[in-house]
Amino acid sequence: MRTPSAATRVAAVIGDPVSHSLSPALHNAAFSALGLDWVYVAFHVAAGEGAAAVAAMRTLGLAGLSVTMPHKSDVAAAVDRLRPTAARLGVANTVGWAPGAAGDLLEAESTDGGGFLDALKGDTGFDPAGRACLVLGAGGAARSVVLALADAGADSVTVAARRPGAAEPVAALAGGAGAVVAAADSGALAGAIGGADLVVNATPVGMQAGDGLPFDLDGGLFGSRHLVADLIYVPATTPLVAEARARGATTVNGLGMLIHQAARQVEMWTGRPAPLEAMSAAALRAIAHD
Ligand code: NAP
């Protein structure tokens, strides 16, 4: 990285917590590979201060902002304009500048779902069009993934959650393709897995040592017809990924999504194609050092 000067543009991630974010490694590698005099830092911003951080972005002239928990809704409400995906989700993970009639505006987008699809396509060639998809979990990541799969033409997007009431609005993002399965209904869940082409883990189950499969799923339900995508990337091989792979399924972890959602941010801020190889290498180095 070049030494910052008075001309250096600054981009940042805000979150709480934020100190373990891989975003500085990814984005600084991107700026360096693009030959840009930009630097990317992490700001710890306490819950409830997301709108203040957007105001600070205006004051300080930050070039771009990545947004992580718990600020995604507050930031979406504080910018001048939302791109369509952020508007439909009501959350944003990216803020950048866009020309407006009366000068530049702060515009926000959610790149998680698009990044997920980019990663699946890049890593496996998977195209959701006409396919049956099952998403485990009904939180923020599930919402992004469900909307992206439906927009990409999935035939069905079923959401399985331990609280079916939480799954309903998530499945609704998929319109007529959306459906809900209660995780406690093991027969219905087994049927949904049996009929799925793609199974996505959007729960945190698998991150902690000693975790099993989400919803204590039977690994024997997976087979060679399945693509299993775990959004977790540490550990690189979760129990779900290990079980599914052992049964012949194609598997991916969440690292590709992390890289591609960041790549979309780089493209939004700089207007340049993101240097994916440099970003992937930086992510792997950062995980190895963590
Ligand atoms: P979130 O908003 O907190 O949602 C978590 C979901 O998982 C909720 O539906 C929650 O259900 C469910 N859940 C939590 N613990 C569970 C358990 N023990 N058993 C069954 N279900 C459980 O979190 P998120 O932001 O969506 O993130 C979900 C996962 O995706 C995390 O592992 C996160 O690291 C990963 N992620 C990865 C990327 C990437 O770039 N690769 C991006 C975003 C997220 P309740 O509501 O009932 O608690």
PDB file of N, CA, C and O in Angstrom, residues 9 15 30 36 56 92 95 130 138 142 147 154 184 230 239 250 258 275 277 285 290:
ATOM      1  N   ARG A   9      -7.967   9.070  -0.979  1.00  0.00           N
ATOM      2  CA  ARG A   9      -9.398   8.884  -0.688  1.00  0.00           C
ATOM      3  C   ARG A   9      -9.537   7.819   0.391  1.00  0.00           C
ATOM      4  O   ARG A   9      -8.797   6.827   0.379  1.00  0.00           O
ATOM      5  N   GLY A  15     -19.252  -0.925  12.002  1.00  0.00           N
ATOM      6  CA  GLY A  15     -19.927  -2.063  12.626  1.00  0.00           C
ATOM      7  C   GLY A  15     -19.664  -2.089  14.112  1.00  0.00           C
ATOM      8  O   GLY A  15     -18.871  -1.316  14.633  1.00  0.00           O
ATOM      9  N   ALA A  30      -7.724  -4.651  -3.094  1.00  0.00           N
ATOM     10  CA  ALA A  30      -8.369  -4.225  -4.345  1.00  0.00           C
ATOM     11  C   ALA A  30      -7.838  -2.874  -4.795  1.00  0.00           C
ATOM     12  O   ALA A  30      -7.479  -2.694  -5.970  1.00  0.00           O
ATOM     13  N   LEU A  36      -5.019   2.518  -7.197  1.00  0.00           N
ATOM     14  CA  LEU A  36      -5.739   3.701  -6.714  1.00  0.00           C
ATOM     15  C   LEU A  36      -5.101   4.234  -5.437  1.00  0.00           C
ATOM     16  O   LEU A  36      -4.672   3.447  -4.578  1.00  0.00           O
ATOM     17  N   ALA A  56     -21.382  11.674   8.997  1.00  0.00           N
ATOM     18  CA  ALA A  56     -19.925  11.849   9.018  1.00  0.00           C
ATOM     19  C   ALA A  56     -19.327  11.565   7.656  1.00  0.00           C
ATOM     20  O   ALA A  56     -18.363  12.226   7.237  1.00  0.00           O
ATOM     21  N   ALA A  92     -29.040  -1.934   3.879  1.00  0.00           N
ATOM     22  CA  ALA A  92     -27.951  -1.677   2.936  1.00  0.00           C
ATOM     23  C   ALA A  92     -26.629  -2.067   3.574  1.00  0.00           C
ATOM     24  O   ALA A  92     -26.445  -1.892   4.777  1.00  0.00           O
ATOM     25  N   VAL A  95     -22.554   2.064   0.853  1.00  0.00           N
ATOM     26  CA  VAL A  95     -22.956   3.440   0.520  1.00  0.00           C
ATOM     27  C   VAL A  95     -21.878   4.044  -0.369  1.00  0.00           C
ATOM     28  O   VAL A  95     -20.683   3.880  -0.109  1.00  0.00           O
ATOM     29  N   GLY A 130     -35.118 -21.835 -12.755  1.00  0.00           N
ATOM     30  CA  GLY A 130     -35.849 -23.092 -12.868  1.00  0.00           C
ATOM     31  C   GLY A 130     -35.493 -24.126 -11.821  1.00  0.00           C
ATOM     32  O   GLY A 130     -35.989 -25.262 -11.883  1.00  0.00           O
ATOM     33  N   ALA A 138     -33.660 -17.627   8.732  1.00  0.00           N
ATOM     34  CA  ALA A 138     -34.565 -16.562   8.293  1.00  0.00           C
ATOM     35  C   ALA A 138     -34.103 -15.198   8.789  1.00  0.00           C
ATOM     36  O   ALA A 138     -34.907 -14.326   9.084  1.00  0.00           O
ATOM     37  N   ALA A 142     -30.298 -14.647   5.058  1.00  0.00           N
ATOM     38  CA  ALA A 142     -31.325 -15.428   4.359  1.00  0.00           C
ATOM     39  C   ALA A 142     -32.179 -14.508   3.491  1.00  0.00           C
ATOM     40  O   ALA A 142     -32.509 -14.846   2.341  1.00  0.00           O
ATOM     41  N   LEU A 147     -34.128 -13.296  -1.857  1.00  0.00           N
ATOM     42  CA  LEU A 147     -34.500 -12.321  -2.887  1.00  0.00           C
ATOM     43  C   LEU A 147     -33.661 -12.524  -4.145  1.00  0.00           C
ATOM     44  O   LEU A 147     -34.187 -12.502  -5.270  1.00  0.00           O
ATOM     45  N   ALA A 154     -35.435 -18.660  -9.778  1.00  0.00           N
ATOM     46  CA  ALA A 154     -35.609 -19.966  -9.127  1.00  0.00           C
ATOM     47  C   ALA A 154     -37.069 -20.402  -9.231  1.00  0.00           C
ATOM     48  O   ALA A 154     -37.981 -19.587  -9.111  1.00  0.00           O
ATOM     49  N   ALA A 184     -38.888 -27.815  12.856  1.00  0.00           N
ATOM     50  CA  ALA A 184     -39.268 -28.874  13.804  1.00  0.00           C
ATOM     51  C   ALA A 184     -40.007 -30.010  13.117  1.00  0.00           C
ATOM     52  O   ALA A 184     -40.101 -31.118  13.674  1.00  0.00           O
ATOM     53  N   ASP A 230     -22.749 -23.252   2.273  1.00  0.00           N
ATOM     54  CA  ASP A 230     -22.767 -22.762   3.651  1.00  0.00           C
ATOM     55  C   ASP A 230     -22.246 -21.335   3.618  1.00  0.00           C
ATOM     56  O   ASP A 230     -21.177 -21.081   3.048  1.00  0.00           O
ATOM     57  N   PRO A 239     -19.523 -28.786   9.707  1.00  0.00           N
ATOM     58  CA  PRO A 239     -20.078 -30.143   9.705  1.00  0.00           C
ATOM     59  C   PRO A 239     -21.056 -30.376   8.543  1.00  0.00           C
ATOM     60  O   PRO A 239     -21.070 -31.454   7.949  1.00  0.00           O
ATOM     61  N   THR A 250     -21.963 -31.399  -4.231  1.00  0.00           N
ATOM     62  CA  THR A 250     -21.023 -30.311  -4.492  1.00  0.00           C
ATOM     63  C   THR A 250     -21.192 -29.309  -3.352  1.00  0.00           C
ATOM     64  O   THR A 250     -22.329 -29.038  -2.938  1.00  0.00           O
ATOM     65  N   LEU A 258     -18.357 -13.619   0.505  1.00  0.00           N
ATOM     66  CA  LEU A 258     -17.679 -12.487   1.142  1.00  0.00           C
ATOM     67  C   LEU A 258     -16.873 -11.696   0.110  1.00  0.00           C
ATOM     68  O   LEU A 258     -16.928 -10.461   0.061  1.00  0.00           O
ATOM     69  N   PRO A 275     -10.625  -6.481  -8.841  1.00  0.00           N
ATOM     70  CA  PRO A 275      -9.536  -7.450  -9.033  1.00  0.00           C
ATOM     71  C   PRO A 275      -9.752  -8.669  -8.133  1.00  0.00           C
ATOM     72  O   PRO A 275      -9.213  -8.740  -7.025  1.00  0.00           O
ATOM     73  N   GLU A 277      -8.818 -11.807  -8.096  1.00  0.00           N
ATOM     74  CA  GLU A 277      -7.717 -12.674  -7.637  1.00  0.00           C
ATOM     75  C   GLU A 277      -6.984 -12.049  -6.465  1.00  0.00           C
ATOM     76  O   GLU A 277      -6.662 -12.720  -5.474  1.00  0.00           O
ATOM     77  N   ARG A 285      -5.159 -14.895   3.098  1.00  0.00           N
ATOM     78  CA  ARG A 285      -4.051 -14.517   3.993  1.00  0.00           C
ATOM     79  C   ARG A 285      -4.601 -14.024   5.337  1.00  0.00           C
ATOM     80  O   ARG A 285      -4.099 -14.382   6.392  1.00  0.00           O
ATOM     81  N   ASP A 290      -5.656 -14.972  11.273  1.00  0.00           N
ATOM     82  CA  ASP A 290      -6.636 -14.636  12.320  1.00  0.00           C
ATOM     83  C   ASP A 290      -6.529 -15.591  13.504  1.00  0.00           C
ATOM     84  O   ASP A 290      -6.334 -16.755  13.371  1.00  0.00           O
TER      85      ASP A 290
END
